[in-house]
Amino acid sequence: MREFIKVMKAVSDPNRVRILKMLQHRSLCVCEIQSALKVAQPTVSKHLRLLESAGLVSSRKDGAWVNYHLTDGKTNPYAVSILEDLKGWLDNDPGIIRLIEALPSIRREDICRKQTQSRCRIE
């Protein structure tokens, strides 16, 4: 039951669902997610930690950046189900549509030119 509750808590927040929907399209770093959602970096990091803990998201270091992507869900059987179902959910939601349409213009290189590069990493 513990793994089920972790996944349900992870998807109970609208911004975490938005993160999952964006990650269906491409890997993103913290600064890109922050830019898309227009929330503070610590908030994005907290969301990502919770999503990782639930087995929905994992990360990979790439130079100065940490890239987040959806997992295969194998560490948590409930994560597999949610990730698979989420592929067809909310695709007609206006907010999700706007986020997905904005993704091509959200580029870490542009964001980091304006910010210090430390904000594009997660400790």
C-alpha atoms as one frame of an Amber mdcrd trajectory, in Angstrom:
protein
   0.000   0.000   0.000   2.908   2.393   0.713   3.993   2.497  -2.947   0.424
   3.164  -4.080   0.083   6.100  -1.664   3.426   7.565  -2.836   2.246   7.622
  -6.436  -1.177   9.024  -5.563   0.383  11.807  -3.473   2.822  12.569  -6.265
   0.058  13.106  -8.821  -2.213  14.989  -6.420  -0.591  18.352  -7.176  -1.404
  20.201 -10.418   2.194  21.363 -10.954   3.519  17.835 -10.565   1.018  16.641
 -13.170   2.158  19.482 -15.447   5.772  18.373 -14.977   4.863  14.808 -15.921
   2.989  15.999 -19.016   5.983  18.111 -20.118   8.377  15.222 -19.532   6.284
  13.098 -21.887   7.663  15.313 -24.649  11.309  15.714 -23.647  13.805  15.673
 -20.820  14.030  18.963 -18.961  16.318  20.574 -16.412  15.104  22.433 -13.330
  15.507  25.861 -14.929  13.383  24.845 -17.934  10.620  23.497 -15.696  10.852
  26.620 -13.541  10.524  28.815 -16.620   7.559  26.872 -17.982   5.636  26.776
 -14.696   6.738  30.210 -13.470   7.447  28.945  -9.952  10.509  29.239  -7.725
  13.451  26.878  -8.188  13.125  25.384  -4.680   9.477  24.577  -5.428  10.410
  22.798  -8.662  13.145  20.859  -6.854  10.702  19.784  -4.155   8.206  18.584
  -6.771  10.911  16.648  -8.594  12.130  14.972  -5.391   8.595  13.801  -4.660
   8.123  12.529  -8.218  11.458  10.701  -8.011  10.556   9.169  -4.672   7.345
   7.826  -6.199   9.263   6.223  -9.069   7.724   8.458 -11.734  10.764  10.536
 -12.652  14.497   9.985 -12.668  17.460  12.205 -13.400  20.740  12.053 -15.229
  23.619  14.499 -14.889  24.813  16.061 -18.127  27.631  18.526 -17.552  26.261
  21.523 -15.650  22.687  20.295 -15.926  20.633  17.581 -14.352  18.098  16.275
 -16.860  14.805  14.873 -15.619  12.812  12.326 -17.572   9.993   9.878 -17.019
  11.017   6.476 -15.720   9.986   3.163 -17.125   8.086   2.771 -13.850   9.609
  -0.623 -13.072  10.491   0.319  -9.498   6.837   0.861  -8.637   3.994  -1.033
 -10.376   1.580   1.827  -9.672   3.951   4.260 -11.380   3.797   2.141 -14.543
   0.008   2.368 -14.598  -0.148   6.098 -13.901   2.514   6.960 -16.479   0.786
   4.851 -19.119  -2.662   6.275 -18.364  -1.375   9.843 -18.162  -0.316   9.623
 -21.816  -3.950   9.958 -22.844  -5.165  12.179 -20.046  -5.459  15.974 -20.120
  -4.340  16.345 -23.729  -7.315  18.660 -24.353  -6.742  20.755 -21.223  -6.033
  24.369 -22.302  -3.295  24.829 -19.700  -1.519  21.640 -20.737  -1.849  22.578
 -24.406  -0.219  25.974 -23.725   2.641  24.345 -21.795   3.351  21.802 -24.521
   3.183  24.463 -27.245   5.670  26.603 -25.281   8.209  23.784 -24.794  10.131
  24.324 -28.059  10.871  27.923 -27.077  12.039  27.021 -23.555  15.752  26.433
 -23.866  18.170  26.119 -20.970  20.891  27.963 -22.850  18.682  31.034 -23.162
  17.499  30.818 -19.570  20.992  30.383 -18.172  22.289  33.334 -20.124  19.900
  35.430 -18.034  20.484  33.626 -14.734  23.497  32.241 -12.973  24.244  28.709
 -14.057  23.908  27.447 -10.471  20.137  27.911 -10.750  20.143  25.426 -13.627
  21.444  22.651 -11.410  19.945  20.797  -8.528  22.015  19.959  -5.519
